[in-house]
Amino acid sequence: LLFLSAINSDDGLGERPPIVLVDDFYYPGEKTLQYPTCQLSKGFKIGDSDTALGDYSILSAFAYETTNVTDYLLPQYFGGEGIAIDEDEFVANYRDDSGTDEVPVYFKFITFPSIPNLGVVAIRGSQTSWDWIVNMQLWSASGLAQVVKWGIPYGWLWHPILDELVSFVNFIQNNNIKRVSYYTVTSGFINDVLKGYGSTNFTTLRVTGASLGGGLAIITGAQTGAPAVAISGLGAEYSRHTLTPPVTLAQINENVFNFMPDRDYIARIGGRPRQHQEAQCQASTSSLFGCHSMWRSVCEIAYRCGSNGRPVPCRCVQRFGYPEPSPLGDTNRTFLEACKEQEEAFLNATGSTVTSGYFD
């Protein structure tokens, strides 16, 4: 049934609820040790920003959006026109030139003209039926091995050889896995861009994504050496021998960071890299997958780390129950009024007809 649905599915680029950002309110950040990784100061900073973790989390969310939406949101988030660019045409040309335009993986390439050698690849997570098939093909063996480990007495004894068990199971369906391996496209893109594709001179590439996109970011970062920031990404520790090309634990541990909320069971499939951040989750304990939420993680990071000059997403308050941010300067409108005005601006600028539902 899922396969038949995948055959008839679209590209997942239909209209989505508006991303409403308000720049005259702010979160000061918590004065606690949560989280020492807020700034990701080694190897991940975008310019002089102290919001690196928040920046990558929002870019992983922008990966789901069409170009007309990101063309509106990137100047708003980064503080001006031309600071961050969605290189949609560049990616489309590459997909055509490389013959990968039929592979149903979707990613964006964000560049920063003031930092001419830097680019961020943001990979979309599960959106279509094909994406869910890829999820199952790439990580089902890892998930099964972990269930067995957790479900039998002294299951921890199997931990040192879980990767070998996963490799054996995947050997049986290796050709099928290769056919649906989105990561071959994203890794190929990064390698080719670093080699100068399109007469460019990018020397510093980063990769990010959430959920499936985070899992692909982890694999892509390990394979190419481009540092990866995953949000609730599925791990590659147990499946590393089955990848093409395979990766080592050292490549994962040296090039990958994963933000992993409490009770996010999906993010724990496949193992975790050495560099990871355990994070608080405010979802109800009765919600099985409530913590596996890209936007909840965006809001958790903004609230705990502080917005530090970046705009605050309205859905942090409206949908996820975080406290209202504080007004900035002499603003004369309430947060609710600001969100309503900004939603109207978003709809007018993007031509979207889907509302958040909070002001209907």
Short mmCIF file of C-alpha atoms in Angstrom, two decimals:
data_model
loop_
_atom_site.label_atom_id
_atom_site.label_comp_id
_atom_site.label_asym_id
_atom_site.label_seq_id
_atom_site.Cartn_x
_atom_site.Cartn_y
_atom_site.Cartn_z
CA LEU A 1 0.00 0.00 0.00
CA LEU A 2 2.82 2.40 0.87
CA PHE A 3 4.60 1.53 -2.40
CA LEU A 4 1.46 2.20 -4.46
CA SER A 5 0.98 5.45 -2.59
CA ALA A 6 4.57 6.43 -3.34
CA ILE A 7 4.07 5.85 -7.06
CA ASN A 8 1.17 8.29 -7.07
CA SER A 9 2.63 10.83 -4.64
CA ASP A 10 3.70 14.34 -5.58
CA ASP A 11 6.96 16.09 -4.74
CA GLY A 12 5.77 17.25 -1.31
CA LEU A 13 6.12 20.92 -2.23
CA GLY A 14 2.52 21.95 -1.71
CA GLU A 15 1.46 24.82 0.50
CA ARG A 16 2.31 24.52 4.18
CA PRO A 17 1.26 26.48 7.28
CA PRO A 18 2.88 29.93 7.39
CA ILE A 19 6.20 30.44 9.13
CA VAL A 20 5.57 33.59 11.11
CA LEU A 21 8.65 35.34 12.52
CA VAL A 22 8.53 38.39 14.80
CA ASP A 23 11.63 40.56 15.16
CA ASP A 24 10.54 43.05 17.84
CA PHE A 25 10.38 40.43 20.59
CA TYR A 26 13.16 38.28 21.97
CA TYR A 27 14.08 35.39 24.22
CA PRO A 28 16.91 36.28 26.61
CA GLY A 29 17.95 32.66 27.08
CA GLU A 30 18.11 30.62 30.24
CA LYS A 31 20.83 31.23 32.80
CA THR A 32 21.49 27.52 33.18
CA LEU A 33 23.88 25.02 31.64
CA GLN A 34 21.29 24.15 29.01
CA TYR A 35 22.82 24.02 26.39
CA PRO A 36 26.61 24.38 26.10
CA THR A 37 26.26 23.67 22.37
CA CYS A 38 24.13 26.77 21.67
CA GLN A 39 26.93 28.56 19.84
CA LEU A 40 28.60 25.57 18.16
CA SER A 41 31.68 27.75 18.02
CA LYS A 42 34.06 25.18 16.52
CA GLY A 43 33.56 24.71 12.82
CA PHE A 44 29.86 25.62 12.52
CA LYS A 45 29.44 29.37 13.04
CA ILE A 46 27.81 31.34 10.24
CA GLY A 47 29.76 34.59 10.27
CA ASP A 48 30.00 36.26 13.67
CA SER A 49 26.67 34.93 14.91
CA ASP A 50 26.30 33.45 18.39
CA THR A 51 23.18 31.58 17.26
CA ALA A 52 24.77 28.75 15.26
CA LEU A 53 22.61 25.94 16.67
CA GLY A 54 19.46 27.99 16.13
CA ASP A 55 20.58 28.98 12.62
CA TYR A 56 21.06 25.38 11.52
CA SER A 57 17.79 24.29 13.09
CA ILE A 58 15.85 26.98 11.21
CA LEU A 59 17.62 26.15 7.94
CA SER A 60 16.67 22.50 8.40
CA ALA A 61 13.06 23.70 8.66
CA PHE A 62 13.38 25.97 5.61
CA ALA A 63 14.40 22.88 3.59
CA TYR A 64 10.71 21.94 3.41
CA GLU A 65 9.66 25.22 1.82
CA THR A 66 9.35 26.43 -1.76
CA THR A 67 11.67 29.10 -3.10
CA ASN A 68 9.10 31.90 -2.90
CA VAL A 69 8.78 31.19 0.84
CA THR A 70 12.53 31.05 1.53
CA ASP A 71 13.09 34.19 -0.56
CA TYR A 72 10.77 35.94 1.89
CA LEU A 73 12.01 34.29 5.10
CA LEU A 74 15.80 34.34 4.67
CA PRO A 75 16.09 38.17 4.66
CA GLN A 76 13.69 38.33 7.59
CA TYR A 77 15.59 35.77 9.64
CA PHE A 78 19.15 36.90 8.86
CA GLY A 79 18.34 40.62 9.02
CA GLY A 80 18.40 41.97 5.48
CA GLU A 81 18.23 41.35 1.74
CA GLY A 82 21.11 39.48 0.16
CA ILE A 83 22.62 38.13 3.39
CA ALA A 84 21.50 34.55 2.70
CA ILE A 85 20.46 33.25 -0.74
CA ASP A 86 18.47 30.15 -1.68
CA GLU A 87 20.41 28.91 -4.73
CA ASP A 88 17.47 27.07 -6.25
CA GLU A 89 18.61 27.46 -9.87
CA PHE A 90 22.13 26.30 -9.02
CA VAL A 91 20.75 23.10 -7.46
CA ALA A 92 18.36 22.52 -10.37
CA ASN A 93 21.20 22.87 -12.88
CA TYR A 94 23.35 20.46 -10.90
CA ARG A 95 20.55 17.89 -10.67
CA ASP A 96 20.09 18.12 -14.43
CA ASP A 97 23.82 17.97 -15.24
CA SER A 98 24.44 15.05 -12.87
CA GLY A 99 21.39 13.08 -14.02
CA THR A 100 19.97 12.95 -10.49
CA ASP A 101 16.84 15.01 -11.08
CA GLU A 102 14.68 11.87 -11.03
CA VAL A 103 15.87 10.85 -7.54
CA PRO A 104 13.15 12.14 -5.18
CA VAL A 105 15.45 13.73 -2.62
CA TYR A 106 14.92 17.45 -2.03
CA PHE A 107 17.55 19.81 -0.67
CA LYS A 108 18.48 23.47 -0.71
CA PHE A 109 21.84 25.19 -1.07
CA ILE A 110 22.04 28.37 1.01
CA THR A 111 24.91 30.76 0.31
CA PHE A 112 26.13 33.91 2.08
CA PRO A 113 27.58 36.58 -0.26
CA SER A 114 29.44 38.29 2.58
CA ILE A 115 31.12 34.93 3.31
CA PRO A 116 31.78 33.91 -0.32
CA ASN A 117 33.36 30.52 0.38
CA LEU A 118 30.58 29.26 2.70
CA GLY A 119 27.52 27.25 1.73
CA VAL A 120 24.96 25.24 3.72
CA VAL A 121 23.15 22.25 2.26
CA ALA A 122 19.75 21.82 3.97
CA ILE A 123 18.10 18.43 3.30
CA ARG A 124 14.36 17.94 3.62
CA GLY A 125 13.05 15.20 5.90
CA SER A 126 10.13 12.82 5.42
CA GLN A 127 7.40 14.47 3.39
CA THR A 128 6.29 12.02 0.69
CA SER A 129 5.57 8.29 0.62
CA TRP A 130 8.90 7.74 -1.14
CA ASP A 131 10.63 9.40 1.80
CA TRP A 132 9.01 6.94 4.21
CA ILE A 133 10.11 4.01 2.04
CA VAL A 134 13.67 5.34 2.16
CA ASN A 135 13.38 5.61 5.95
CA MET A 136 12.42 1.96 6.23
CA GLN A 137 14.99 0.69 3.73
CA LEU A 138 17.94 2.52 5.23
CA TRP A 139 17.18 2.20 8.94
CA SER A 140 14.87 -0.79 9.44
CA ALA A 141 17.75 -3.19 10.12
CA SER A 142 19.28 -0.81 12.66
CA GLY A 143 15.93 -0.37 14.39
CA LEU A 144 15.33 -4.12 14.52
CA ALA A 145 18.79 -4.77 15.95
CA GLN A 146 18.21 -2.18 18.67
CA VAL A 147 14.80 -3.59 19.56
CA VAL A 148 16.40 -7.02 20.00
CA LYS A 149 19.18 -5.49 22.09
CA TRP A 150 16.68 -3.70 24.36
CA GLY A 151 14.26 -6.63 24.54
CA ILE A 152 16.46 -9.49 25.71
CA PRO A 153 18.30 -9.98 29.01
CA TYR A 154 21.87 -8.69 28.90
CA GLY A 155 21.14 -7.21 25.49
CA TRP A 156 23.91 -4.67 26.01
CA LEU A 157 26.39 -7.48 25.39
CA TRP A 158 25.43 -7.32 21.71
CA HIS A 159 26.35 -3.66 21.38
CA PRO A 160 29.93 -4.16 20.11
CA ILE A 161 28.71 -6.23 17.14
CA LEU A 162 25.40 -4.52 16.31
CA ASP A 163 27.00 -2.89 13.28
CA GLU A 164 28.04 -6.32 11.99
CA LEU A 165 24.52 -7.70 12.48
CA VAL A 166 23.05 -4.75 10.61
CA SER A 167 25.61 -5.24 7.85
CA PHE A 168 24.59 -8.90 7.50
CA VAL A 169 20.87 -8.09 7.32
CA ASN A 170 21.43 -5.30 4.80
CA PHE A 171 23.63 -7.52 2.64
CA ILE A 172 20.51 -9.44 1.62
CA GLN A 173 18.78 -6.30 0.32
CA ASN A 174 21.88 -4.28 -0.61
CA ASN A 175 20.88 -3.57 -4.21
CA ASN A 176 17.46 -2.33 -3.14
CA ILE A 177 19.05 0.00 -0.59
CA LYS A 178 21.41 1.45 -3.19
CA ARG A 179 18.49 2.26 -5.47
CA VAL A 180 16.78 4.41 -2.84
CA SER A 181 19.86 5.97 -1.30
CA TYR A 182 19.17 9.68 -1.27
CA TYR A 183 22.53 10.31 0.38
CA THR A 184 24.41 9.43 -2.83
CA VAL A 185 22.91 12.57 -4.39
CA THR A 186 23.66 14.89 -1.47
CA SER A 187 27.18 13.53 -0.96
CA GLY A 188 27.81 13.80 -4.69
CA PHE A 189 26.60 17.39 -4.70
CA ILE A 190 28.93 18.41 -1.88
CA ASN A 191 31.92 16.62 -3.40
CA ASP A 192 31.31 18.18 -6.82
CA VAL A 193 30.80 21.68 -5.43
CA LEU A 194 34.02 21.39 -3.45
CA LYS A 195 35.73 20.40 -6.73
CA GLY A 196 34.46 23.61 -8.35
CA TYR A 197 31.19 22.65 -10.04
CA GLY A 198 29.65 25.65 -11.77
CA SER A 199 32.99 27.52 -11.72
CA THR A 200 32.48 28.24 -8.03
CA ASN A 201 35.04 28.38 -5.26
CA PHE A 202 33.28 27.02 -2.19
CA THR A 203 35.81 25.74 0.32
CA THR A 204 33.61 25.55 3.41
CA LEU A 205 30.39 23.55 3.16
CA ARG A 206 28.04 22.56 5.97
CA VAL A 207 25.04 20.24 5.90
CA THR A 208 21.89 20.15 8.01
CA GLY A 209 18.47 18.52 8.15
CA ALA A 210 15.79 17.19 10.47
CA SER A 211 14.45 13.64 10.91
CA LEU A 212 15.17 11.78 7.64
CA GLY A 213 16.92 14.95 6.48
CA GLY A 214 19.02 14.81 9.63
CA GLY A 215 19.88 11.17 8.99
CA LEU A 216 20.94 12.02 5.45
CA ALA A 217 22.94 14.98 6.78
CA ILE A 218 24.74 12.63 9.18
CA ILE A 219 25.65 10.22 6.38
CA THR A 220 26.57 13.02 3.98
CA GLY A 221 28.74 14.76 6.55
CA ALA A 222 30.55 11.55 7.45
CA GLN A 223 31.16 10.64 3.81
CA THR A 224 32.32 14.05 2.61
CA GLY A 225 33.90 15.55 5.71
CA ALA A 226 31.50 18.51 5.55
CA PRO A 227 30.47 19.17 9.17
CA ALA A 228 26.82 18.21 9.76
CA VAL A 229 24.27 19.52 12.25
CA ALA A 230 21.29 17.17 12.48
CA ILE A 231 18.04 17.85 14.29
CA SER A 232 16.54 14.55 15.50
CA GLY A 233 18.54 12.76 12.82
CA LEU A 234 18.58 8.98 12.51
CA GLY A 235 22.06 7.68 13.24
CA ALA A 236 24.62 5.94 11.03
CA GLU A 237 26.71 4.17 13.67
CA TYR A 238 25.15 0.74 13.12
CA SER A 239 24.65 1.00 9.36
CA ARG A 240 28.03 2.54 8.56
CA HIS A 241 29.40 -0.59 6.82
CA THR A 242 26.39 -0.81 4.50
CA LEU A 243 26.78 2.68 3.04
CA THR A 244 28.33 3.37 -0.35
CA PRO A 245 31.07 4.24 0.35
CA PRO A 246 31.22 2.92 3.93
CA VAL A 247 32.17 5.30 6.73
CA THR A 248 34.10 4.79 9.94
CA LEU A 249 33.20 5.67 13.50
CA ALA A 250 35.95 8.29 13.39
CA GLN A 251 34.32 9.99 10.38
CA ILE A 252 30.97 10.07 12.22
CA ASN A 253 32.40 11.28 15.51
CA GLU A 254 34.60 13.97 13.93
CA ASN A 255 32.10 15.44 11.46
CA VAL A 256 28.62 14.98 12.91
CA PHE A 257 26.53 16.67 15.61
CA ASN A 258 22.98 15.56 16.46
CA PHE A 259 20.41 17.44 18.56
CA MET A 260 18.36 14.76 20.32
CA PRO A 261 15.34 15.70 22.46
CA ASP A 262 14.30 13.48 25.36
CA ARG A 263 11.80 10.78 24.39
CA ASP A 264 12.59 11.23 20.71
CA TYR A 265 12.67 7.53 19.86
CA ILE A 266 13.18 8.09 16.13
CA ALA A 267 16.41 10.03 16.70
CA ARG A 268 17.83 7.09 18.63
CA ILE A 269 17.50 4.64 15.74
CA GLY A 270 20.89 3.81 14.28
CA GLY A 271 23.02 4.94 17.21
CA ARG A 272 24.26 8.37 18.18
CA PRO A 273 27.45 10.23 17.28
CA ARG A 274 29.92 11.19 19.97
CA GLN A 275 29.00 14.84 19.44
CA HIS A 276 25.34 15.10 20.37
CA GLN A 277 23.12 17.21 22.58
CA GLU A 278 20.52 15.65 24.82
CA ALA A 279 17.68 18.15 25.03
CA GLN A 280 14.58 18.83 27.07
CA CYS A 281 11.18 18.10 25.54
CA GLN A 282 7.99 19.74 26.80
CA ALA A 283 5.60 17.51 24.87
CA SER A 284 3.07 15.50 26.85
CA THR A 285 4.36 12.13 27.99
CA SER A 286 1.27 10.60 26.38
CA SER A 287 2.41 11.80 22.95
CA LEU A 288 4.52 8.98 21.51
CA PHE A 289 6.14 11.07 18.78
CA GLY A 290 5.57 14.54 20.20
CA CYS A 291 9.27 15.02 20.85
CA HIS A 292 10.21 14.12 17.29
CA SER A 293 9.24 17.57 16.06
CA MET A 294 11.53 19.78 14.04
CA TRP A 295 9.71 22.98 14.98
CA ARG A 296 9.52 22.03 18.65
CA SER A 297 13.32 21.72 18.56
CA VAL A 298 13.65 25.10 16.81
CA CYS A 299 11.61 26.64 19.64
CA GLU A 300 13.46 24.77 22.38
CA ILE A 301 16.76 26.11 21.06
CA ALA A 302 15.44 29.67 20.71
CA TYR A 303 14.00 29.67 24.22
CA ARG A 304 16.89 28.02 26.09
CA CYS A 305 19.74 29.55 24.09
CA GLY A 306 18.16 32.95 23.50
CA SER A 307 17.16 34.50 20.21
CA ASN A 308 20.25 36.79 20.20
CA GLY A 309 19.01 39.17 17.52
CA ARG A 310 17.17 36.55 15.46
CA PRO A 311 13.36 36.76 15.13
CA VAL A 312 11.15 34.50 17.24
CA PRO A 313 8.75 32.02 15.56
CA CYS A 314 5.18 32.66 16.68
CA ARG A 315 4.39 28.96 16.75
CA CYS A 316 6.71 28.56 19.76
CA VAL A 317 3.97 30.19 21.85
CA GLN A 318 0.88 29.34 19.81
CA ARG A 319 1.56 25.67 19.15
CA PHE A 320 4.16 24.48 21.63
CA GLY A 321 3.29 26.47 24.75
CA TYR A 322 6.55 28.31 25.35
CA PRO A 323 6.31 31.59 27.27
CA GLU A 324 5.77 34.76 25.27
CA PRO A 325 9.06 36.48 24.43
CA SER A 326 9.87 39.90 25.86
CA PRO A 327 9.26 43.09 23.84
CA LEU A 328 12.34 44.65 22.28
CA GLY A 329 12.88 48.39 22.70
CA ASP A 330 9.85 50.63 22.36
CA THR A 331 7.56 48.21 20.52
CA ASN A 332 3.93 49.28 20.92
CA ARG A 333 2.16 46.07 19.97
CA THR A 334 1.53 42.85 21.83
CA PHE A 335 3.10 39.59 20.76
CA LEU A 336 -0.29 38.33 19.57
CA GLU A 337 -0.80 41.48 17.48
CA ALA A 338 2.69 41.15 16.04
CA CYS A 339 2.06 37.54 15.05
CA LYS A 340 -1.22 38.40 13.38
CA GLU A 341 0.35 41.25 11.40
CA GLN A 342 3.32 39.13 10.37
CA GLU A 343 1.11 36.25 9.26
CA GLU A 344 -0.81 38.63 6.99
CA ALA A 345 2.51 39.91 5.62
CA PHE A 346 3.69 36.34 4.98
CA LEU A 347 0.50 35.41 3.12
CA ASN A 348 0.64 38.56 1.00
CA ALA A 349 4.33 38.16 0.15
CA THR A 350 4.24 34.45 -0.70
CA GLY A 351 0.77 34.15 -2.19
CA SER A 352 -0.01 31.31 0.19
CA THR A 353 -3.64 30.63 1.10
CA VAL A 354 -2.95 28.38 4.09
CA THR A 355 -3.29 30.14 7.43
CA SER A 356 -2.11 29.09 10.88
CA GLY A 357 -5.71 28.97 12.10
CA TYR A 358 -4.93 31.02 15.20
CA PHE A 359 -6.53 34.20 13.89
CA ASP A 360 -9.44 32.83 11.85
#
